[in-house]
Amino acid sequence: MSMLKSLMNTARRRSPWLFHANAGSCNGCDIELVTCLTPRYDVEQLGIRLEASPRHADIIVVSGPVTRTTCEALETVYGQVPNPKVVVALGSCPATCNVFAGSPTVVGPLDRILPVDVYVPGCPPRPDAIIAGIAEAAAILAGDKPRPVHNSSQTSGEGGR
Amino acid sequence: MAILRAAIQMLLFPGLVYAVSASFFMLWLQRKINARLQGRIGPPFYQPFFDFVKLLGKQPIGRPMLQGFVMTALPVAAVAAMLGAVALLPVLPSGAEFPGDLVLLVALIEVGPLLAVLGGFVSRSMWGELGAAREAVMTAVYNLPFLTALIALGWTSDLSISKLATTATWPVRFLALAAILLCLPAKLHLNPFSISSAEQEIYAGVTTEYDGPRLALWELAHGLEWVALAGLFAVLSVPLPGVADVWRILVFLAISVLVVVLLSVAAASTARLKLAQTARWFWLWGLLLAGSALGLTLAGI
């Protein structure tokens, strides 16, 4: 039983599939995320894949300060990803709303809406930092690292929507 | 003795054990070749296996009971059909061959795309339905030359795979195998014919709504489809009457891997065509090759 469990943890560590959600980002972080797939960084070596469907994903990568129009879509996507899952906040916007803080169309930062597990700071963050963040998220999936404590007002995300 | 050989063929080679391990190997080889040709290092050797295990460990999203049942039953049936198709390949003479087993083999291979079409529609997702509709049109497009080529090969040998592997004449075999090789990328959803699974374009096509273990089964069925089709090509391409079993197995494995390499290189170096262009390609060049093979057979050459 423990052998099966360690096999499962290894599989989770070595095969993190991403779903990228753009919550009103300026595209800077999005371009840096796609840079990770290029020959220079080649994240497929770590088993990382960018999936088109949230149903296939393990990690939700959110960029942008979370605008009013994307807020509900973000909650839907979070519900569509099967458990166990991890949320990665990509860049400064989902962490603090960055230069968009105080705007009437922004409802962020992201931790008001989803339980964020990993923050990757930067405007935009370098691909190295993004890969380090995804590796940390994979470690949380595999149980190598504890999940940060979240407050209870966020979406529980159980079941599809 | 015949029962023992049949059991070995079902469970060990080319059945269950070989089929599953080869399917992971072929999925890895395809991704690795793709990565190397793009100047990347690519996934490690165990990647498809870990992907499969990880997907099995995911907790499926709750669904209405009937839909959940159908969405589980379809990929299970696809895996079973593909395993059956691989186990039917006459790599070693087992004594269990019967006239017409080519028909059963083709039926089992065709069950896969059929279940994928059904699976896309029952998932009730717009992208799943779009992928399913494209897959349905694609089966009509590539099966015309594929089946014509197989009929040309099997015409003189009671549609028995093991017999036709030795009786087909070389001109017929050459033309028919060229037509079959042309159809393989379309059957495996590879570039330039990756229309039904068009990744990112229509999300994940048929499998868009499938999660966790259900997706793992579709991935396994796809890997087994690789093994079955590469194996079918290997069995049909080189006649080996009266050759030792070890050599039969080695030749079979070598040609299977060669087919995978060839298809992967072709996929990595081409871009996706449109459905109308694909139909024109198969109904002109595919049917030309397969039709001339059938013509030669009927003329007795």
Coordinates of C-alpha atoms in Angstrom, one line a residue:
Chain A
M1 CA 0.0 0.0 0.0
S2 CA 2.8 2.4 0.9
M3 CA 4.6 1.5 -2.3
L4 CA 1.5 2.4 -4.4
K5 CA 1.2 5.6 -2.5
S6 CA 4.9 6.5 -3.1
L7 CA 4.4 5.6 -6.8
M8 CA 1.4 7.9 -7.0
N9 CA 3.3 10.7 -5.3
T10 CA 6.2 10.3 -7.8
A11 CA 3.8 10.3 -10.7
R12 CA 2.2 13.5 -9.3
R13 CA 5.6 15.2 -8.9
R14 CA 6.7 14.2 -12.4
S15 CA 3.6 14.9 -14.4
P16 CA 2.1 18.3 -13.5
W17 CA -0.3 19.5 -16.3
L18 CA -1.1 23.2 -16.4
F19 CA -4.2 25.1 -17.3
H20 CA -3.5 28.8 -17.9
A21 CA -6.3 31.2 -17.0
N22 CA -5.9 34.8 -18.0
A23 CA -7.8 37.0 -15.6
G24 CA -7.3 40.4 -17.2
S25 CA -3.5 40.1 -17.6
C26 CA -1.5 42.5 -19.8
N27 CA -0.1 39.5 -21.7
G28 CA 3.4 40.0 -20.3
C29 CA 3.1 37.0 -17.9
D30 CA 1.3 34.9 -20.6
I31 CA 4.2 35.4 -23.0
E32 CA 6.7 34.5 -20.3
L33 CA 4.7 31.3 -19.5
V34 CA 4.7 30.2 -23.1
T35 CA 8.5 30.9 -23.2
C36 CA 8.9 28.0 -20.8
L37 CA 7.8 25.6 -23.6
T38 CA 10.5 26.8 -26.0
P39 CA 13.8 24.8 -26.6
R40 CA 15.8 27.1 -24.2
Y41 CA 13.6 26.2 -21.2
D42 CA 11.8 23.0 -22.4
V43 CA 9.6 22.2 -19.4
E44 CA 8.5 18.9 -21.1
Q45 CA 11.7 17.5 -19.5
L46 CA 10.0 17.9 -16.1
G47 CA 6.8 16.3 -17.5
I48 CA 5.1 19.7 -17.5
R49 CA 2.4 20.1 -20.2
L50 CA 0.2 23.0 -21.1
E51 CA -3.3 21.5 -21.4
A52 CA -6.1 23.1 -23.4
S53 CA -8.9 21.7 -21.2
P54 CA -9.2 22.4 -17.4
R55 CA -10.5 18.8 -17.0
H56 CA -7.0 17.5 -17.8
A57 CA -5.1 19.9 -15.5
D58 CA -3.5 19.6 -12.1
I59 CA -2.3 23.1 -11.7
I60 CA -4.2 26.3 -12.5
V61 CA -1.9 29.1 -13.4
V62 CA -3.7 32.5 -13.1
S63 CA -2.2 35.7 -14.5
G64 CA -3.8 39.2 -14.2
P65 CA -5.4 41.2 -11.4
V66 CA -8.8 39.4 -11.7
T67 CA -11.3 41.8 -13.4
R68 CA -15.0 41.8 -12.8
T69 CA -15.7 40.0 -16.0
T70 CA -13.2 37.2 -15.4
C71 CA -14.0 36.5 -11.8
E72 CA -16.9 34.2 -12.4
A73 CA -15.2 32.4 -15.2
L74 CA -12.2 31.8 -12.8
E75 CA -14.5 30.2 -10.2
T76 CA -16.0 28.0 -12.9
V77 CA -12.6 26.9 -14.2
Y78 CA -11.5 26.1 -10.6
G79 CA -14.5 23.8 -10.2
Q80 CA -13.8 22.1 -13.5
V81 CA -10.3 20.9 -12.5
P82 CA -10.4 17.6 -10.7
N83 CA -8.8 17.2 -7.3
P84 CA -6.0 17.2 -6.2
K85 CA -5.2 20.6 -7.6
V86 CA -3.0 23.6 -6.9
V87 CA -3.4 27.3 -7.8
V88 CA -0.3 29.3 -8.9
A89 CA -0.6 33.1 -9.0
L90 CA 1.6 34.2 -11.9
G91 CA 3.2 37.6 -11.5
S92 CA 2.5 40.6 -9.3
C93 CA -1.0 41.3 -10.5
P94 CA -2.8 38.3 -8.9
A95 CA -0.8 38.8 -5.7
T96 CA -1.4 42.5 -5.2
C97 CA -3.3 43.9 -8.2
N98 CA -0.1 45.8 -9.0
V99 CA -0.7 49.1 -10.8
F100 CA -4.4 48.2 -11.2
A101 CA -5.1 48.3 -7.5
G102 CA -8.0 50.6 -6.7
S103 CA -9.6 50.3 -10.1
P104 CA -13.4 49.9 -10.0
T105 CA -13.3 47.1 -12.6
V106 CA -10.8 45.0 -10.6
V107 CA -12.0 42.6 -7.8
G108 CA -8.6 41.0 -7.0
P109 CA -6.2 40.2 -5.6
L110 CA -6.6 36.5 -6.5
D111 CA -6.7 35.2 -2.9
R112 CA -10.1 36.8 -2.4
I113 CA -11.5 34.4 -5.0
L114 CA -9.4 31.2 -5.0
P115 CA -7.1 29.6 -2.5
V116 CA -3.7 30.5 -3.8
D117 CA -0.9 27.9 -3.0
V118 CA 2.1 29.3 -4.8
Y119 CA 3.0 32.9 -5.6
V120 CA 5.5 33.6 -8.5
P121 CA 6.4 37.3 -8.0
G122 CA 7.6 39.6 -10.8
C123 CA 6.3 41.9 -13.5
P124 CA 6.6 39.7 -15.5
P125 CA 8.5 36.9 -13.7
R126 CA 11.4 35.3 -15.5
P127 CA 10.8 31.8 -17.0
D128 CA 13.2 30.4 -14.4
A129 CA 11.1 31.7 -11.6
I130 CA 7.9 30.3 -13.3
I131 CA 9.5 26.9 -13.6
A132 CA 10.6 27.0 -9.9
G133 CA 7.0 28.0 -9.0
I134 CA 5.5 25.1 -10.9
A135 CA 8.0 22.7 -9.4
E136 CA 6.9 23.9 -6.0
A137 CA 3.3 23.4 -6.9
A138 CA 4.1 19.8 -8.1
A139 CA 5.8 19.2 -4.7
I140 CA 2.6 20.3 -3.0
L141 CA 0.6 17.9 -5.2
A142 CA 3.1 15.0 -4.3
G143 CA 2.8 15.8 -0.6
D144 CA 6.5 16.8 -0.3
K145 CA 5.5 20.3 0.9
P146 CA 2.5 21.3 3.1
R147 CA -0.3 23.3 1.5
P148 CA -0.5 26.9 2.8
V149 CA -3.4 27.6 5.2
H150 CA -6.3 29.4 3.4
N151 CA -9.2 31.4 4.9
S152 CA -12.7 29.9 4.5
S153 CA -14.4 32.6 2.5
Q154 CA -13.0 31.3 -0.8
T155 CA -14.6 28.9 -3.3
S156 CA -14.4 25.3 -2.1
G157 CA -14.3 24.2 -5.7
E158 CA -15.9 20.8 -5.0
G159 CA -17.7 19.3 -8.0
G160 CA -18.2 20.7 -11.5
R161 CA -20.1 23.8 -12.4
Chain B
M1 CA -0.2 -27.1 -26.8
A2 CA -2.4 -25.0 -29.2
I3 CA -4.3 -23.7 -26.1
L4 CA -1.0 -22.8 -24.4
R5 CA 0.2 -20.9 -27.5
A6 CA -3.1 -19.1 -27.8
A7 CA -3.0 -18.1 -24.1
I8 CA 0.6 -16.8 -24.6
Q9 CA -0.6 -14.8 -27.6
M10 CA -3.5 -13.3 -25.6
L11 CA -1.7 -12.5 -22.4
L12 CA 2.0 -12.2 -23.1
F13 CA 3.0 -11.5 -26.7
P14 CA 1.6 -9.8 -28.7
G15 CA -1.3 -9.5 -26.2
L16 CA -1.7 -7.8 -22.9
V17 CA 1.9 -7.4 -21.5
Y18 CA 3.6 -6.5 -24.7
A19 CA 0.7 -4.3 -25.9
V20 CA 0.6 -2.1 -22.7
S21 CA 4.3 -1.7 -22.4
A22 CA 4.8 -1.0 -26.1
S23 CA 1.9 1.5 -26.0
F24 CA 3.8 3.6 -23.3
F25 CA 7.0 3.2 -25.2
M26 CA 5.5 4.3 -28.5
L27 CA 3.8 7.3 -26.9
W28 CA 7.2 8.3 -25.4
L29 CA 9.1 7.7 -28.7
Q30 CA 6.6 10.0 -30.6
R31 CA 6.9 12.8 -28.0
K32 CA 10.7 12.4 -27.8
I33 CA 11.2 12.5 -31.6
N34 CA 8.9 15.5 -31.8
A35 CA 11.0 17.3 -29.1
R36 CA 14.4 16.4 -30.7
L37 CA 13.3 17.7 -34.1
Q38 CA 12.2 20.9 -32.4
G39 CA 15.6 21.3 -30.8
R40 CA 14.4 20.3 -27.3
I41 CA 15.5 17.5 -25.0
G42 CA 12.0 16.1 -24.5
P43 CA 10.2 14.0 -21.9
P44 CA 12.0 11.3 -19.9
F45 CA 11.5 7.6 -20.7
Y46 CA 8.9 6.9 -18.1
Q47 CA 6.8 10.0 -18.8
P48 CA 3.7 8.3 -20.4
F49 CA 3.6 5.8 -17.6
F50 CA 3.7 8.5 -14.9
D51 CA 1.1 10.5 -16.8
F52 CA -1.2 7.4 -16.8
V53 CA -0.6 6.7 -13.0
K54 CA -1.2 10.3 -12.1
L55 CA -4.5 10.4 -14.1
L56 CA -5.7 7.2 -12.4
G57 CA -5.2 8.9 -9.0
K58 CA -7.3 12.0 -9.9
Q59 CA -10.7 12.3 -8.3
P60 CA -13.3 12.4 -11.1
I61 CA -15.8 15.3 -11.2
G62 CA -19.3 14.3 -10.1
R63 CA -21.7 13.7 -13.0
P64 CA -25.2 12.4 -13.5
M65 CA -25.2 8.6 -13.0
L66 CA -26.0 7.6 -16.6
Q67 CA -23.6 10.0 -18.2
G68 CA -20.8 9.0 -15.8
F69 CA -21.4 5.4 -16.6
V70 CA -21.4 5.9 -20.4
M71 CA -18.3 8.1 -20.2
T72 CA -16.5 5.3 -18.3
A73 CA -17.8 2.5 -20.4
L74 CA -16.8 4.0 -23.7
P75 CA -13.0 4.3 -23.0
V76 CA -13.0 0.9 -21.3
A77 CA -14.6 -0.7 -24.4
A78 CA -12.0 1.2 -26.6
V79 CA -9.1 -0.3 -24.5
A80 CA -10.6 -3.8 -24.7
A81 CA -11.1 -3.6 -28.5
M82 CA -7.6 -2.3 -29.1
L83 CA -6.1 -5.1 -26.8
G84 CA -8.1 -7.6 -28.8
A85 CA -6.8 -6.2 -32.1
V86 CA -3.2 -6.4 -30.9
A87 CA -3.7 -10.0 -29.6
L88 CA -5.0 -11.0 -33.0
L89 CA -1.8 -10.1 -34.8
P90 CA -0.3 -13.3 -36.2
V91 CA 3.3 -12.6 -35.2
L92 CA 3.9 -16.2 -34.2
P93 CA 2.0 -19.1 -35.8
S94 CA -0.4 -20.1 -33.0
G95 CA -2.6 -22.6 -34.9
A96 CA -5.6 -20.6 -33.9
E97 CA -6.0 -18.7 -37.2
F98 CA -9.2 -18.9 -39.1
P99 CA -10.3 -17.6 -42.5
G100 CA -11.7 -14.1 -42.2
D101 CA -9.7 -13.0 -39.1
L102 CA -8.7 -10.0 -41.1
V103 CA -12.4 -8.9 -41.0
L104 CA -12.4 -9.3 -37.2
L105 CA -9.1 -7.4 -36.8
V106 CA -10.3 -4.5 -39.0
A107 CA -13.6 -4.4 -37.0
L108 CA -11.7 -4.2 -33.7
I109 CA -9.4 -1.4 -35.0
E110 CA -12.4 0.5 -36.3
V111 CA -14.3 0.2 -33.0
G112 CA -11.8 2.7 -31.5
P113 CA -12.7 5.8 -33.6
L114 CA -16.4 4.8 -33.5
L115 CA -16.3 4.9 -29.6
A116 CA -14.4 8.1 -29.7
V117 CA -17.1 9.7 -31.8
L118 CA -19.8 8.5 -29.4
G119 CA -17.6 9.6 -26.5
G120 CA -17.3 13.1 -27.9
F121 CA -21.1 13.4 -28.3
V122 CA -22.1 12.0 -24.8
S123 CA -19.7 14.4 -23.1
R124 CA -22.1 17.2 -24.1
S125 CA -19.3 19.7 -24.6
M126 CA -19.3 21.9 -27.7
W127 CA -15.6 21.1 -28.3
G128 CA -16.2 17.3 -27.7
E129 CA -19.0 17.4 -30.3
L130 CA -16.9 19.3 -32.7
G131 CA -14.0 16.8 -32.4
A132 CA -16.5 13.9 -32.7
A133 CA -18.0 15.4 -35.9
R134 CA -14.6 15.9 -37.4
E135 CA -13.6 12.3 -36.4
A136 CA -16.7 10.9 -38.0
V137 CA -15.9 12.7 -41.3
M138 CA -12.3 11.6 -41.1
T139 CA -13.3 7.9 -40.7
A140 CA -15.1 8.2 -44.0
V141 CA -12.2 9.9 -45.6
Y142 CA -9.3 7.6 -44.6
N143 CA -11.2 4.3 -44.5
L144 CA -11.9 4.3 -48.2
P145 CA -8.3 3.8 -49.3
F146 CA -7.4 1.8 -46.1
L147 CA -10.1 -0.8 -46.6
T148 CA -9.5 -1.0 -50.4
A149 CA -5.8 -1.7 -49.7
L150 CA -6.7 -4.4 -47.2
I151 CA -9.2 -6.0 -49.6
A152 CA -6.6 -6.0 -52.4
L153 CA -4.1 -7.8 -50.1
G154 CA -6.7 -10.3 -48.8
W155 CA -8.5 -11.1 -52.1
T156 CA -6.5 -14.2 -52.9
S157 CA -6.2 -15.6 -49.3
D158 CA -9.7 -16.0 -47.8
L159 CA -9.1 -12.7 -45.9
S160 CA -6.8 -14.5 -43.4
I161 CA -4.0 -12.3 -42.1
S162 CA -1.4 -15.0 -41.6
K163 CA -2.0 -16.4 -45.1
L164 CA -2.1 -13.1 -46.9
A165 CA 1.2 -12.1 -45.3
T166 CA 2.8 -14.9 -47.4
T167 CA 0.6 -15.1 -50.5
A168 CA 0.3 -11.5 -51.6
T169 CA 2.5 -10.7 -54.6
W170 CA 5.1 -8.0 -54.4
P171 CA 3.6 -5.3 -56.7
V172 CA 0.2 -5.6 -54.9
R173 CA 1.9 -5.7 -51.5
F174 CA 4.0 -2.6 -52.3
L175 CA 1.1 -0.5 -53.5
A176 CA -1.3 -1.6 -50.8
L177 CA 1.3 -1.0 -48.0
A178 CA 2.0 2.4 -49.4
A179 CA -1.7 3.2 -49.2
I180 CA -2.0 1.8 -45.6
L181 CA 1.1 3.9 -44.5
L182 CA -0.6 6.9 -46.0
C183 CA -3.7 6.3 -43.8
L184 CA -1.9 5.6 -40.5
P185 CA -1.2 9.3 -39.6
A186 CA -4.9 10.1 -40.1
K187 CA -5.9 7.0 -38.0
L188 CA -3.5 8.1 -35.2
H189 CA -4.6 11.8 -35.3
L190 CA -1.1 12.9 -36.2
N191 CA -0.1 15.9 -38.3
P192 CA -0.8 16.8 -41.1
F193 CA -4.1 15.0 -40.5
S194 CA -4.6 15.8 -36.8
I195 CA -8.0 17.4 -37.6
S196 CA -10.2 15.7 -35.1
S197 CA -7.9 16.1 -32.1
A198 CA -6.5 19.5 -33.2
E199 CA -4.9 20.5 -29.9
Q200 CA -5.5 24.0 -28.7
E201 CA -7.6 24.7 -31.8
I202 CA -10.7 23.0 -30.5
Y203 CA -9.3 22.5 -27.0
A204 CA -8.8 18.7 -26.7
G205 CA -11.4 17.7 -29.2
V206 CA -13.2 14.5 -28.2
T207 CA -11.5 14.2 -24.7
T208 CA -12.2 17.8 -23.7
E209 CA -14.7 16.8 -20.9
Y210 CA -12.9 13.6 -19.8
D211 CA -11.0 13.8 -16.5
G212 CA -8.8 11.6 -14.3
P213 CA -9.2 7.8 -14.8
R214 CA -11.5 8.2 -17.9
L215 CA -8.9 10.3 -19.6
A216 CA -6.2 7.8 -18.6
L217 CA -8.2 5.1 -20.4
W218 CA -8.5 7.2 -23.6
E219 CA -4.7 7.8 -23.5
L220 CA -4.1 4.1 -23.1
A221 CA -6.5 3.3 -25.9
H222 CA -4.6 5.7 -28.1
G223 CA -1.3 4.1 -27.2
L224 CA -2.7 0.6 -28.0
E225 CA -4.0 2.0 -31.3
W226 CA -0.3 2.8 -32.1
V227 CA 0.8 -0.7 -31.2
A228 CA -2.1 -2.3 -33.2
L229 CA -1.6 -0.2 -36.4
A230 CA 2.3 -0.4 -36.4
G231 CA 2.0 -4.1 -35.7
L232 CA -0.5 -4.6 -38.5
F233 CA 1.9 -2.9 -40.9
A234 CA 4.8 -5.0 -39.6
V235 CA 2.8 -8.3 -40.0
L236 CA 1.7 -7.4 -43.6
S237 CA 5.0 -6.1 -44.8
V238 CA 7.5 -9.0 -44.6
P239 CA 6.6 -12.6 -45.3
L240 CA 8.5 -15.0 -43.0
P241 CA 7.6 -18.6 -43.9
G242 CA 9.6 -21.1 -41.9
V243 CA 11.6 -18.7 -39.9
A244 CA 12.6 -19.2 -36.2
D245 CA 10.2 -17.5 -33.7
V246 CA 13.0 -15.3 -32.3
W247 CA 13.6 -13.7 -35.7
R248 CA 9.9 -13.3 -36.3
I249 CA 9.6 -11.3 -33.1
L250 CA 12.7 -9.2 -33.8
V251 CA 11.6 -8.3 -37.3
F252 CA 8.1 -7.5 -36.0
L253 CA 9.5 -5.2 -33.3
A254 CA 12.0 -3.5 -35.7
I255 CA 9.4 -2.7 -38.3
S256 CA 6.9 -1.5 -35.6
V257 CA 9.5 0.9 -34.2
L258 CA 10.4 2.0 -37.7
V259 CA 6.8 2.9 -38.5
V260 CA 6.6 4.9 -35.3
V261 CA 9.8 6.8 -36.2
L262 CA 8.6 7.5 -39.7
L263 CA 5.1 8.7 -38.6
S264 CA 6.6 10.9 -35.8
V265 CA 9.1 12.5 -38.2
A266 CA 6.3 13.2 -40.7
A267 CA 4.2 14.6 -37.9
A268 CA 6.9 16.9 -36.6
S269 CA 7.8 18.3 -40.0
T270 CA 4.3 19.1 -41.2
A271 CA 1.4 21.5 -40.3
R272 CA -2.3 20.7 -40.0
L273 CA -4.4 20.5 -43.2
K274 CA -8.0 21.4 -43.5
L275 CA -10.7 18.7 -43.7
A276 CA -11.4 19.4 -47.4
Q277 CA -7.7 19.2 -48.3
T278 CA -7.4 16.0 -46.4
A279 CA -10.3 14.4 -48.2
R280 CA -8.9 15.4 -51.5
W281 CA -5.5 14.0 -50.6
F282 CA -6.9 10.6 -49.5
W283 CA -9.5 10.2 -52.2
L284 CA -6.9 11.1 -54.9
W285 CA -3.5 9.7 -53.9
G286 CA -4.7 7.2 -51.3
L287 CA -7.4 5.7 -53.5
L288 CA -5.0 5.8 -56.6
L289 CA -2.5 3.6 -54.7
A290 CA -5.1 1.3 -53.2
G291 CA -7.2 1.1 -56.3
S292 CA -4.2 0.1 -58.5
A293 CA -3.3 -2.5 -55.9
L294 CA -6.9 -3.9 -56.2
G295 CA -6.7 -3.7 -60.0
L296 CA -3.4 -5.7 -60.0
T297 CA -5.0 -8.3 -57.8
L298 CA -8.1 -8.7 -60.0
A299 CA -5.8 -8.9 -63.1
G300 CA -4.0 -11.7 -61.3
I301 CA -0.6 -10.1 -61.2

